[in-house]
């Protein structure tokens, strides 16, 4: 059973509440679907939002949605956790893995996989009457995405904490973007949250992993690198940016 502990406030809840309030992410009457991959980030987000549902003054519904990519991952632990904590879990079977690795034989599969997976997630959420989709990105993910865009694509930018898709009638929220990955790891360990090992053929061999290692090396020299980049993403001096190419 998920129970509130006072030290959660300083450890992570204050940061989550702050981003939710800054972007008005969750309102009374919302139906929030958490995208559950089985990894540490998404199960931590589910845990945090269940805490808020139980102990905050926000009145919202909550469920988890797992998009099964076809990699034969055993979701029993996740199913048991959701049942024990009275969280609806929707598992949607897909052939996304087969399409990417067998049909198209993608050399750089992560981008396409992400698009197909999110498309399926949004479709299932809408079909089940959910108006918010919550993704478990951390502040580390935001920084890694910024560097991937800069070094691999040649543009400045990262994902936004809150995006409303008017045409779909759904809003995508990222309530953990002020929470560091090391904090998420600590939560998983302390709460013994169920984390399911990924069977993806390219797990641990991605551009994101390269960025993670690059940033770790940089932090050896610049100790406050992480916090400075997060601050910079909210403090953009547009007058000193070059004009966009036409």
JSON list of C-alpha atoms in Angstrom, two decimals:
[
{"chain": "A", "resi": 1, "resn": "UNK", "atom": "CA", "xyz": [0.00, 0.00, 0.00]},
{"chain": "A", "resi": 2, "resn": "UNK", "atom": "CA", "xyz": [1.24, 3.48, -0.90]},
{"chain": "A", "resi": 3, "resn": "UNK", "atom": "CA", "xyz": [1.64, 5.65, 2.21]},
{"chain": "A", "resi": 4, "resn": "UNK", "atom": "CA", "xyz": [2.82, 9.24, 2.66]},
{"chain": "A", "resi": 5, "resn": "UNK", "atom": "CA", "xyz": [6.07, 9.91, 4.51]},
{"chain": "A", "resi": 6, "resn": "UNK", "atom": "CA", "xyz": [6.96, 13.44, 5.61]},
{"chain": "A", "resi": 7, "resn": "UNK", "atom": "CA", "xyz": [10.48, 13.44, 4.11]},
{"chain": "A", "resi": 8, "resn": "UNK", "atom": "CA", "xyz": [8.95, 12.87, 0.67]},
{"chain": "A", "resi": 9, "resn": "UNK", "atom": "CA", "xyz": [8.19, 16.62, 0.56]},
{"chain": "A", "resi": 10, "resn": "UNK", "atom": "CA", "xyz": [11.83, 17.68, 0.56]},
{"chain": "A", "resi": 11, "resn": "UNK", "atom": "CA", "xyz": [13.02, 14.66, -1.40]},
{"chain": "A", "resi": 12, "resn": "UNK", "atom": "CA", "xyz": [10.71, 14.99, -4.43]},
{"chain": "A", "resi": 13, "resn": "UNK", "atom": "CA", "xyz": [7.10, 16.02, -3.76]},
{"chain": "A", "resi": 14, "resn": "UNK", "atom": "CA", "xyz": [7.81, 19.75, -3.49]},
{"chain": "A", "resi": 15, "resn": "UNK", "atom": "CA", "xyz": [9.42, 19.68, -6.95]},
{"chain": "A", "resi": 16, "resn": "UNK", "atom": "CA", "xyz": [6.50, 17.72, -8.42]},
{"chain": "A", "resi": 17, "resn": "UNK", "atom": "CA", "xyz": [3.90, 20.02, -6.86]},
{"chain": "A", "resi": 18, "resn": "UNK", "atom": "CA", "xyz": [5.80, 23.06, -8.14]},
{"chain": "A", "resi": 19, "resn": "UNK", "atom": "CA", "xyz": [5.87, 21.96, -11.78]},
{"chain": "A", "resi": 20, "resn": "UNK", "atom": "CA", "xyz": [2.21, 20.88, -11.61]},
{"chain": "A", "resi": 21, "resn": "UNK", "atom": "CA", "xyz": [1.19, 24.31, -10.31]},
{"chain": "A", "resi": 22, "resn": "UNK", "atom": "CA", "xyz": [3.47, 26.26, -12.70]},
{"chain": "A", "resi": 23, "resn": "UNK", "atom": "CA", "xyz": [1.93, 24.57, -15.74]},
{"chain": "A", "resi": 24, "resn": "UNK", "atom": "CA", "xyz": [-1.53, 23.82, -14.31]},
{"chain": "A", "resi": 25, "resn": "UNK", "atom": "CA", "xyz": [-0.95, 20.18, -15.21]},
{"chain": "A", "resi": 26, "resn": "UNK", "atom": "CA", "xyz": [-3.66, 18.51, -13.11]},
{"chain": "A", "resi": 27, "resn": "UNK", "atom": "CA", "xyz": [-7.07, 19.99, -12.31]},
{"chain": "A", "resi": 28, "resn": "UNK", "atom": "CA", "xyz": [-10.11, 18.68, -10.47]},
{"chain": "A", "resi": 29, "resn": "UNK", "atom": "CA", "xyz": [-12.04, 16.24, -12.64]},
{"chain": "A", "resi": 30, "resn": "UNK", "atom": "CA", "xyz": [-9.06, 15.26, -14.80]},
{"chain": "A", "resi": 31, "resn": "UNK", "atom": "CA", "xyz": [-8.58, 11.66, -15.84]},
{"chain": "A", "resi": 32, "resn": "UNK", "atom": "CA", "xyz": [-4.82, 11.03, -15.91]},
{"chain": "A", "resi": 33, "resn": "UNK", "atom": "CA", "xyz": [-3.24, 8.07, -17.71]},
{"chain": "A", "resi": 34, "resn": "UNK", "atom": "CA", "xyz": [0.39, 7.25, -16.92]},
{"chain": "A", "resi": 35, "resn": "UNK", "atom": "CA", "xyz": [2.39, 5.71, -19.75]},
{"chain": "A", "resi": 36, "resn": "UNK", "atom": "CA", "xyz": [3.92, 2.61, -18.14]},
{"chain": "A", "resi": 37, "resn": "UNK", "atom": "CA", "xyz": [6.89, 1.04, -19.92]},
{"chain": "A", "resi": 38, "resn": "UNK", "atom": "CA", "xyz": [7.89, -1.14, -16.98]},
{"chain": "A", "resi": 39, "resn": "UNK", "atom": "CA", "xyz": [11.00, 0.96, -16.33]},
{"chain": "A", "resi": 40, "resn": "UNK", "atom": "CA", "xyz": [11.98, 2.86, -13.20]},
{"chain": "A", "resi": 41, "resn": "UNK", "atom": "CA", "xyz": [10.83, 6.30, -14.37]},
{"chain": "A", "resi": 42, "resn": "UNK", "atom": "CA", "xyz": [7.25, 5.42, -15.26]},
{"chain": "A", "resi": 43, "resn": "UNK", "atom": "CA", "xyz": [6.57, 3.29, -12.17]},
{"chain": "A", "resi": 44, "resn": "UNK", "atom": "CA", "xyz": [7.96, 6.09, -10.00]},
{"chain": "A", "resi": 45, "resn": "UNK", "atom": "CA", "xyz": [5.62, 8.57, -11.68]},
{"chain": "A", "resi": 46, "resn": "UNK", "atom": "CA", "xyz": [2.67, 6.25, -11.05]},
{"chain": "A", "resi": 47, "resn": "UNK", "atom": "CA", "xyz": [3.70, 5.98, -7.38]},
{"chain": "A", "resi": 48, "resn": "UNK", "atom": "CA", "xyz": [3.99, 9.78, -7.06]},
{"chain": "A", "resi": 49, "resn": "UNK", "atom": "CA", "xyz": [0.66, 10.53, -8.74]},
{"chain": "A", "resi": 50, "resn": "UNK", "atom": "CA", "xyz": [-1.08, 7.92, -6.58]},
{"chain": "A", "resi": 51, "resn": "UNK", "atom": "CA", "xyz": [0.40, 9.67, -3.54]},
{"chain": "A", "resi": 52, "resn": "UNK", "atom": "CA", "xyz": [-0.99, 12.99, -4.75]},
{"chain": "A", "resi": 53, "resn": "UNK", "atom": "CA", "xyz": [-4.36, 11.44, -5.51]},
{"chain": "A", "resi": 54, "resn": "UNK", "atom": "CA", "xyz": [-4.59, 10.04, -1.98]},
{"chain": "A", "resi": 55, "resn": "UNK", "atom": "CA", "xyz": [-3.08, 12.89, 0.05]},
{"chain": "A", "resi": 56, "resn": "UNK", "atom": "CA", "xyz": [-3.52, 16.16, -1.88]},
{"chain": "A", "resi": 57, "resn": "UNK", "atom": "CA", "xyz": [-6.63, 18.27, -2.40]},
{"chain": "A", "resi": 58, "resn": "UNK", "atom": "CA", "xyz": [-6.72, 17.52, -6.13]},
{"chain": "A", "resi": 59, "resn": "UNK", "atom": "CA", "xyz": [-9.60, 15.32, -7.21]},
{"chain": "A", "resi": 60, "resn": "UNK", "atom": "CA", "xyz": [-8.55, 13.31, -10.28]},
{"chain": "A", "resi": 61, "resn": "UNK", "atom": "CA", "xyz": [-8.76, 9.77, -11.64]},
{"chain": "A", "resi": 62, "resn": "UNK", "atom": "CA", "xyz": [-5.65, 7.71, -12.38]},
{"chain": "A", "resi": 63, "resn": "UNK", "atom": "CA", "xyz": [-4.73, 4.70, -14.48]},
{"chain": "A", "resi": 64, "resn": "UNK", "atom": "CA", "xyz": [-1.67, 3.12, -16.05]},
{"chain": "A", "resi": 65, "resn": "UNK", "atom": "CA", "xyz": [-1.38, 2.23, -19.74]},
{"chain": "A", "resi": 66, "resn": "UNK", "atom": "CA", "xyz": [1.27, -0.18, -20.99]},
{"chain": "A", "resi": 67, "resn": "UNK", "atom": "CA", "xyz": [1.93, -0.37, -24.73]},
{"chain": "A", "resi": 68, "resn": "UNK", "atom": "CA", "xyz": [3.17, -3.91, -25.32]},
{"chain": "A", "resi": 69, "resn": "UNK", "atom": "CA", "xyz": [5.71, -3.66, -28.15]},
{"chain": "A", "resi": 70, "resn": "UNK", "atom": "CA", "xyz": [5.82, -7.41, -28.68]},
{"chain": "A", "resi": 71, "resn": "UNK", "atom": "CA", "xyz": [9.06, -8.16, -26.82]},
{"chain": "A", "resi": 72, "resn": "UNK", "atom": "CA", "xyz": [7.47, -10.77, -24.50]},
{"chain": "A", "resi": 73, "resn": "UNK", "atom": "CA", "xyz": [8.06, -8.81, -21.30]},
{"chain": "A", "resi": 74, "resn": "UNK", "atom": "CA", "xyz": [6.49, -10.36, -18.19]},
{"chain": "A", "resi": 75, "resn": "UNK", "atom": "CA", "xyz": [4.22, -7.69, -16.66]},
{"chain": "A", "resi": 76, "resn": "UNK", "atom": "CA", "xyz": [3.08, -9.79, -13.69]},
{"chain": "A", "resi": 77, "resn": "UNK", "atom": "CA", "xyz": [4.88, -7.63, -11.10]},
{"chain": "A", "resi": 78, "resn": "UNK", "atom": "CA", "xyz": [3.36, -4.48, -12.57]},
{"chain": "A", "resi": 79, "resn": "UNK", "atom": "CA", "xyz": [-0.10, -6.03, -12.69]},
{"chain": "A", "resi": 80, "resn": "UNK", "atom": "CA", "xyz": [0.17, -7.10, -9.03]},
{"chain": "A", "resi": 81, "resn": "UNK", "atom": "CA", "xyz": [1.38, -3.64, -7.94]},
{"chain": "A", "resi": 82, "resn": "UNK", "atom": "CA", "xyz": [-1.53, -1.90, -9.67]},
{"chain": "A", "resi": 83, "resn": "UNK", "atom": "CA", "xyz": [-4.05, -4.36, -8.23]},
{"chain": "A", "resi": 84, "resn": "UNK", "atom": "CA", "xyz": [-2.69, -3.94, -4.68]},
{"chain": "A", "resi": 85, "resn": "UNK", "atom": "CA", "xyz": [-2.92, -0.14, -4.96]},
{"chain": "A", "resi": 86, "resn": "UNK", "atom": "CA", "xyz": [-6.31, -0.03, -6.71]},
{"chain": "A", "resi": 87, "resn": "UNK", "atom": "CA", "xyz": [-4.94, 1.43, -9.94]},
{"chain": "A", "resi": 88, "resn": "UNK", "atom": "CA", "xyz": [-6.54, 0.45, -13.23]},
{"chain": "A", "resi": 89, "resn": "UNK", "atom": "CA", "xyz": [-3.96, -1.01, -15.64]},
{"chain": "A", "resi": 90, "resn": "UNK", "atom": "CA", "xyz": [-4.64, -1.17, -19.37]},
{"chain": "A", "resi": 91, "resn": "UNK", "atom": "CA", "xyz": [-2.28, -3.32, -21.48]},
{"chain": "A", "resi": 92, "resn": "UNK", "atom": "CA", "xyz": [-2.45, -2.72, -25.24]},
{"chain": "A", "resi": 93, "resn": "UNK", "atom": "CA", "xyz": [-0.86, -5.38, -27.44]},
{"chain": "A", "resi": 94, "resn": "UNK", "atom": "CA", "xyz": [0.93, -4.07, -30.56]},
{"chain": "A", "resi": 95, "resn": "UNK", "atom": "CA", "xyz": [3.39, -5.28, -33.21]},
{"chain": "A", "resi": 96, "resn": "UNK", "atom": "CA", "xyz": [5.56, -2.14, -33.03]},
{"chain": "A", "resi": 97, "resn": "UNK", "atom": "CA", "xyz": [8.72, -4.15, -32.28]},
{"chain": "A", "resi": 98, "resn": "UNK", "atom": "CA", "xyz": [8.13, -6.40, -35.30]},
{"chain": "A", "resi": 99, "resn": "UNK", "atom": "CA", "xyz": [7.49, -3.43, -37.60]},
{"chain": "A", "resi": 100, "resn": "UNK", "atom": "CA", "xyz": [10.69, -1.66, -36.54]},
{"chain": "A", "resi": 101, "resn": "UNK", "atom": "CA", "xyz": [13.17, -4.53, -36.28]},
{"chain": "A", "resi": 102, "resn": "UNK", "atom": "CA", "xyz": [11.84, -7.10, -38.77]},
{"chain": "A", "resi": 103, "resn": "UNK", "atom": "CA", "xyz": [9.75, -5.32, -41.39]},
{"chain": "A", "resi": 104, "resn": "UNK", "atom": "CA", "xyz": [11.65, -2.04, -41.68]},
{"chain": "A", "resi": 105, "resn": "UNK", "atom": "CA", "xyz": [14.97, -3.19, -40.18]},
{"chain": "A", "resi": 106, "resn": "UNK", "atom": "CA", "xyz": [15.62, 0.32, -38.83]},
{"chain": "A", "resi": 107, "resn": "UNK", "atom": "CA", "xyz": [19.29, 1.12, -38.17]},
{"chain": "A", "resi": 108, "resn": "UNK", "atom": "CA", "xyz": [18.30, 3.94, -35.80]},
{"chain": "A", "resi": 109, "resn": "UNK", "atom": "CA", "xyz": [15.03, 2.60, -34.36]},
{"chain": "A", "resi": 110, "resn": "UNK", "atom": "CA", "xyz": [14.55, 4.77, -31.26]},
{"chain": "A", "resi": 111, "resn": "UNK", "atom": "CA", "xyz": [12.95, 7.80, -32.91]},
{"chain": "A", "resi": 112, "resn": "UNK", "atom": "CA", "xyz": [10.39, 5.80, -34.88]},
{"chain": "A", "resi": 113, "resn": "UNK", "atom": "CA", "xyz": [9.67, 3.55, -31.90]},
{"chain": "A", "resi": 114, "resn": "UNK", "atom": "CA", "xyz": [9.02, 6.60, -29.72]},
{"chain": "A", "resi": 115, "resn": "UNK", "atom": "CA", "xyz": [6.59, 8.07, -32.26]},
{"chain": "A", "resi": 116, "resn": "UNK", "atom": "CA", "xyz": [4.67, 4.81, -32.74]},
{"chain": "A", "resi": 117, "resn": "UNK", "atom": "CA", "xyz": [4.59, 4.08, -29.00]},
{"chain": "A", "resi": 118, "resn": "UNK", "atom": "CA", "xyz": [3.33, 7.57, -28.11]},
{"chain": "A", "resi": 119, "resn": "UNK", "atom": "CA", "xyz": [0.75, 7.42, -30.89]},
{"chain": "A", "resi": 120, "resn": "UNK", "atom": "CA", "xyz": [-0.59, 4.15, -29.51]},
{"chain": "A", "resi": 121, "resn": "UNK", "atom": "CA", "xyz": [-0.53, 5.52, -25.95]},
{"chain": "A", "resi": 122, "resn": "UNK", "atom": "CA", "xyz": [-2.52, 8.63, -26.88]},
{"chain": "A", "resi": 123, "resn": "UNK", "atom": "CA", "xyz": [-5.02, 6.58, -28.90]},
{"chain": "A", "resi": 124, "resn": "UNK", "atom": "CA", "xyz": [-5.67, 4.17, -26.01]},
{"chain": "A", "resi": 125, "resn": "UNK", "atom": "CA", "xyz": [-5.94, 7.00, -23.48]},
{"chain": "A", "resi": 126, "resn": "UNK", "atom": "CA", "xyz": [-8.50, 8.86, -25.62]},
{"chain": "A", "resi": 127, "resn": "UNK", "atom": "CA", "xyz": [-10.48, 5.67, -26.31]},
{"chain": "A", "resi": 128, "resn": "UNK", "atom": "CA", "xyz": [-10.77, 5.09, -22.56]},
{"chain": "A", "resi": 129, "resn": "UNK", "atom": "CA", "xyz": [-11.84, 8.65, -21.76]},
{"chain": "A", "resi": 130, "resn": "UNK", "atom": "CA", "xyz": [-8.60, 10.05, -20.32]},
{"chain": "A", "resi": 131, "resn": "UNK", "atom": "CA", "xyz": [-7.80, 13.70, -21.04]},
{"chain": "A", "resi": 132, "resn": "UNK", "atom": "CA", "xyz": [-4.25, 13.82, -19.63]},
{"chain": "A", "resi": 133, "resn": "UNK", "atom": "CA", "xyz": [-1.31, 11.53, -20.45]},
{"chain": "A", "resi": 134, "resn": "UNK", "atom": "CA", "xyz": [1.56, 11.64, -17.94]},
{"chain": "A", "resi": 135, "resn": "UNK", "atom": "CA", "xyz": [5.08, 10.69, -19.05]},
{"chain": "A", "resi": 136, "resn": "UNK", "atom": "CA", "xyz": [7.91, 9.85, -16.65]},
{"chain": "A", "resi": 137, "resn": "UNK", "atom": "CA", "xyz": [10.67, 12.09, -17.96]},
{"chain": "A", "resi": 138, "resn": "UNK", "atom": "CA", "xyz": [13.16, 13.38, -15.39]},
{"chain": "A", "resi": 139, "resn": "UNK", "atom": "CA", "xyz": [15.34, 16.50, -15.47]},
{"chain": "A", "resi": 140, "resn": "UNK", "atom": "CA", "xyz": [18.17, 14.26, -16.74]},
{"chain": "A", "resi": 141, "resn": "UNK", "atom": "CA", "xyz": [15.99, 13.29, -19.71]},
{"chain": "A", "resi": 142, "resn": "UNK", "atom": "CA", "xyz": [15.33, 16.95, -20.50]},
{"chain": "A", "resi": 143, "resn": "UNK", "atom": "CA", "xyz": [19.06, 17.72, -20.53]},
{"chain": "A", "resi": 144, "resn": "UNK", "atom": "CA", "xyz": [19.95, 14.62, -22.56]},
{"chain": "A", "resi": 145, "resn": "UNK", "atom": "CA", "xyz": [17.28, 15.52, -25.13]},
{"chain": "A", "resi": 146, "resn": "UNK", "atom": "CA", "xyz": [18.67, 19.06, -25.35]},
{"chain": "A", "resi": 147, "resn": "UNK", "atom": "CA", "xyz": [22.16, 17.72, -26.11]},
{"chain": "A", "resi": 148, "resn": "UNK", "atom": "CA", "xyz": [20.84, 15.12, -28.56]},
{"chain": "A", "resi": 149, "resn": "UNK", "atom": "CA", "xyz": [19.01, 17.85, -30.49]},
{"chain": "A", "resi": 150, "resn": "UNK", "atom": "CA", "xyz": [22.08, 20.08, -30.50]},
{"chain": "A", "resi": 151, "resn": "UNK", "atom": "CA", "xyz": [24.73, 17.48, -31.37]},
{"chain": "A", "resi": 152, "resn": "UNK", "atom": "CA", "xyz": [22.74, 15.06, -33.55]},
{"chain": "A", "resi": 153, "resn": "UNK", "atom": "CA", "xyz": [20.14, 17.28, -35.24]},
{"chain": "A", "resi": 154, "resn": "UNK", "atom": "CA", "xyz": [21.65, 20.76, -35.11]},
{"chain": "A", "resi": 155, "resn": "UNK", "atom": "CA", "xyz": [18.90, 22.58, -33.23]},
{"chain": "A", "resi": 156, "resn": "UNK", "atom": "CA", "xyz": [18.34, 24.01, -29.76]},
{"chain": "A", "resi": 157, "resn": "UNK", "atom": "CA", "xyz": [15.43, 22.63, -27.79]},
{"chain": "A", "resi": 158, "resn": "UNK", "atom": "CA", "xyz": [14.06, 19.88, -25.60]},
{"chain": "A", "resi": 159, "resn": "UNK", "atom": "CA", "xyz": [10.58, 18.56, -24.77]},
{"chain": "A", "resi": 160, "resn": "UNK", "atom": "CA", "xyz": [8.06, 20.84, -23.07]},
{"chain": "A", "resi": 161, "resn": "UNK", "atom": "CA", "xyz": [6.72, 20.00, -19.58]},
{"chain": "A", "resi": 162, "resn": "UNK", "atom": "CA", "xyz": [3.10, 20.41, -20.73]},
{"chain": "A", "resi": 163, "resn": "UNK", "atom": "CA", "xyz": [1.69, 20.23, -24.27]},
{"chain": "A", "resi": 164, "resn": "UNK", "atom": "CA", "xyz": [-2.00, 20.46, -25.18]},
{"chain": "A", "resi": 165, "resn": "UNK", "atom": "CA", "xyz": [-3.13, 18.78, -28.40]},
{"chain": "A", "resi": 166, "resn": "UNK", "atom": "CA", "xyz": [-6.38, 20.62, -29.09]},
{"chain": "A", "resi": 167, "resn": "UNK", "atom": "CA", "xyz": [-7.29, 18.48, -32.11]},
{"chain": "A", "resi": 168, "resn": "UNK", "atom": "CA", "xyz": [-6.94, 15.27, -30.08]},
{"chain": "A", "resi": 169, "resn": "UNK", "atom": "CA", "xyz": [-8.52, 16.65, -26.91]},
{"chain": "A", "resi": 170, "resn": "UNK", "atom": "CA", "xyz": [-5.58, 15.48, -24.82]},
{"chain": "A", "resi": 171, "resn": "UNK", "atom": "CA", "xyz": [-2.76, 17.12, -22.85]},
{"chain": "A", "resi": 172, "resn": "UNK", "atom": "CA", "xyz": [0.65, 15.51, -22.33]},
{"chain": "A", "resi": 173, "resn": "UNK", "atom": "CA", "xyz": [2.24, 16.30, -18.96]},
{"chain": "A", "resi": 174, "resn": "UNK", "atom": "CA", "xyz": [5.66, 15.56, -17.49]},
{"chain": "A", "resi": 175, "resn": "UNK", "atom": "CA", "xyz": [5.34, 16.03, -13.70]},
{"chain": "A", "resi": 176, "resn": "UNK", "atom": "CA", "xyz": [8.87, 14.80, -12.89]},
{"chain": "A", "resi": 177, "resn": "UNK", "atom": "CA", "xyz": [10.97, 17.18, -15.00]},
{"chain": "A", "resi": 178, "resn": "UNK", "atom": "CA", "xyz": [12.32, 18.88, -11.86]},
{"chain": "A", "resi": 179, "resn": "UNK", "atom": "CA", "xyz": [13.24, 15.49, -10.32]},
{"chain": "A", "resi": 180, "resn": "UNK", "atom": "CA", "xyz": [16.74, 14.07, -10.89]},
{"chain": "A", "resi": 181, "resn": "UNK", "atom": "CA", "xyz": [17.34, 10.51, -12.07]},
{"chain": "A", "resi": 182, "resn": "UNK", "atom": "CA", "xyz": [19.35, 9.71, -8.94]},
{"chain": "A", "resi": 183, "resn": "UNK", "atom": "CA", "xyz": [16.31, 10.66, -6.83]},
{"chain": "A", "resi": 184, "resn": "UNK", "atom": "CA", "xyz": [14.12, 8.36, -8.91]},
{"chain": "A", "resi": 185, "resn": "UNK", "atom": "CA", "xyz": [16.58, 5.51, -8.33]},
{"chain": "A", "resi": 186, "resn": "UNK", "atom": "CA", "xyz": [16.43, 6.18, -4.59]},
{"chain": "A", "resi": 187, "resn": "UNK", "atom": "CA", "xyz": [12.61, 6.12, -4.60]},
{"chain": "A", "resi": 188, "resn": "UNK", "atom": "CA", "xyz": [12.57, 2.80, -6.48]},
{"chain": "A", "resi": 189, "resn": "UNK", "atom": "CA", "xyz": [14.99, 1.27, -3.99]},
{"chain": "A", "resi": 190, "resn": "UNK", "atom": "CA", "xyz": [13.27, 2.62, -0.86]},
{"chain": "A", "resi": 191, "resn": "UNK", "atom": "CA", "xyz": [9.75, 1.71, -1.98]},
{"chain": "A", "resi": 192, "resn": "UNK", "atom": "CA", "xyz": [10.79, -1.54, -3.72]},
{"chain": "A", "resi": 193, "resn": "UNK", "atom": "CA", "xyz": [8.85, -0.52, -6.81]},
{"chain": "A", "resi": 194, "resn": "UNK", "atom": "CA", "xyz": [8.50, -3.21, -9.49]},
{"chain": "A", "resi": 195, "resn": "UNK", "atom": "CA", "xyz": [10.91, -2.53, -12.37]},
{"chain": "A", "resi": 196, "resn": "UNK", "atom": "CA", "xyz": [10.76, -4.84, -15.38]},
{"chain": "A", "resi": 197, "resn": "UNK", "atom": "CA", "xyz": [13.91, -5.44, -17.40]},
{"chain": "A", "resi": 198, "resn": "UNK", "atom": "CA", "xyz": [13.59, -4.29, -21.00]},
{"chain": "A", "resi": 199, "resn": "UNK", "atom": "CA", "xyz": [13.90, -6.89, -23.76]},
{"chain": "A", "resi": 200, "resn": "UNK", "atom": "CA", "xyz": [14.49, -4.23, -26.43]},
{"chain": "A", "resi": 201, "resn": "UNK", "atom": "CA", "xyz": [17.38, -5.31, -28.73]},
{"chain": "A", "resi": 202, "resn": "UNK", "atom": "CA", "xyz": [19.04, -1.87, -28.51]},
{"chain": "A", "resi": 203, "resn": "UNK", "atom": "CA", "xyz": [18.59, -1.26, -24.77]},
{"chain": "A", "resi": 204, "resn": "UNK", "atom": "CA", "xyz": [21.72, 0.48, -23.42]},
{"chain": "A", "resi": 205, "resn": "UNK", "atom": "CA", "xyz": [23.16, 1.10, -26.91]},
{"chain": "A", "resi": 206, "resn": "UNK", "atom": "CA", "xyz": [21.33, 4.30, -27.82]},
{"chain": "A", "resi": 207, "resn": "UNK", "atom": "CA", "xyz": [22.26, 7.92, -28.54]},
{"chain": "A", "resi": 208, "resn": "UNK", "atom": "CA", "xyz": [20.60, 8.80, -25.25]},
{"chain": "A", "resi": 209, "resn": "UNK", "atom": "CA", "xyz": [23.01, 6.50, -23.44]},
{"chain": "A", "resi": 210, "resn": "UNK", "atom": "CA", "xyz": [25.90, 8.25, -25.23]},
{"chain": "A", "resi": 211, "resn": "UNK", "atom": "CA", "xyz": [24.59, 11.64, -24.04]},
{"chain": "A", "resi": 212, "resn": "UNK", "atom": "CA", "xyz": [24.21, 10.28, -20.51]},
{"chain": "A", "resi": 213, "resn": "UNK", "atom": "CA", "xyz": [27.86, 9.22, -20.48]},
{"chain": "A", "resi": 214, "resn": "UNK", "atom": "CA", "xyz": [29.01, 12.52, -22.04]},
{"chain": "A", "resi": 215, "resn": "UNK", "atom": "CA", "xyz": [27.15, 14.55, -19.40]},
{"chain": "A", "resi": 216, "resn": "UNK", "atom": "CA", "xyz": [28.54, 12.37, -16.60]},
{"chain": "A", "resi": 217, "resn": "UNK", "atom": "CA", "xyz": [32.06, 13.18, -17.83]},
{"chain": "A", "resi": 218, "resn": "UNK", "atom": "CA", "xyz": [31.24, 16.90, -17.99]},
{"chain": "A", "resi": 219, "resn": "UNK", "atom": "CA", "xyz": [29.85, 16.85, -14.45]},
{"chain": "A", "resi": 220, "resn": "UNK", "atom": "CA", "xyz": [33.21, 15.59, -13.21]},
{"chain": "A", "resi": 221, "resn": "UNK", "atom": "CA", "xyz": [34.54, 19.05, -14.13]},
{"chain": "A", "resi": 222, "resn": "UNK", "atom": "CA", "xyz": [31.42, 21.23, -13.75]},
{"chain": "A", "resi": 223, "resn": "UNK", "atom": "CA", "xyz": [29.79, 19.99, -10.55]},
{"chain": "A", "resi": 224, "resn": "UNK", "atom": "CA", "xyz": [26.64, 22.11, -10.88]},
{"chain": "A", "resi": 225, "resn": "UNK", "atom": "CA", "xyz": [26.21, 21.41, -14.62]},
{"chain": "A", "resi": 226, "resn": "UNK", "atom": "CA", "xyz": [22.82, 19.73, -14.19]},
{"chain": "A", "resi": 227, "resn": "UNK", "atom": "CA", "xyz": [21.21, 22.55, -12.22]},
{"chain": "A", "resi": 228, "resn": "UNK", "atom": "CA", "xyz": [22.71, 25.24, -14.46]},
{"chain": "A", "resi": 229, "resn": "UNK", "atom": "CA", "xyz": [21.28, 23.66, -17.64]},
{"chain": "A", "resi": 230, "resn": "UNK", "atom": "CA", "xyz": [17.81, 23.27, -16.11]},
{"chain": "A", "resi": 231, "resn": "UNK", "atom": "CA", "xyz": [17.95, 26.94, -15.08]},
{"chain": "A", "resi": 232, "resn": "UNK", "atom": "CA", "xyz": [19.15, 27.93, -18.58]},
{"chain": "A", "resi": 233, "resn": "UNK", "atom": "CA", "xyz": [16.19, 26.15, -20.19]},
{"chain": "A", "resi": 234, "resn": "UNK", "atom": "CA", "xyz": [13.90, 28.52, -18.26]},
{"chain": "A", "resi": 235, "resn": "UNK", "atom": "CA", "xyz": [16.07, 31.62, -18.76]},
{"chain": "A", "resi": 236, "resn": "UNK", "atom": "CA", "xyz": [16.49, 32.03, -22.53]},
{"chain": "A", "resi": 237, "resn": "UNK", "atom": "CA", "xyz": [17.99, 35.30, -23.77]},
{"chain": "A", "resi": 238, "resn": "UNK", "atom": "CA", "xyz": [16.24, 35.48, -27.14]},
{"chain": "A", "resi": 239, "resn": "UNK", "atom": "CA", "xyz": [17.99, 38.74, -28.09]},
{"chain": "A", "resi": 240, "resn": "UNK", "atom": "CA", "xyz": [21.33, 36.94, -28.17]},
{"chain": "A", "resi": 241, "resn": "UNK", "atom": "CA", "xyz": [20.13, 34.02, -30.28]},
{"chain": "A", "resi": 242, "resn": "UNK", "atom": "CA", "xyz": [20.92, 34.11, -34.01]},
{"chain": "A", "resi": 243, "resn": "UNK", "atom": "CA", "xyz": [18.11, 34.70, -36.47]},
{"chain": "A", "resi": 244, "resn": "UNK", "atom": "CA", "xyz": [16.42, 31.56, -37.73]},
{"chain": "A", "resi": 245, "resn": "UNK", "atom": "CA", "xyz": [17.32, 30.35, -41.22]},
{"chain": "A", "resi": 246, "resn": "UNK", "atom": "CA", "xyz": [14.59, 30.97, -43.76]}
]
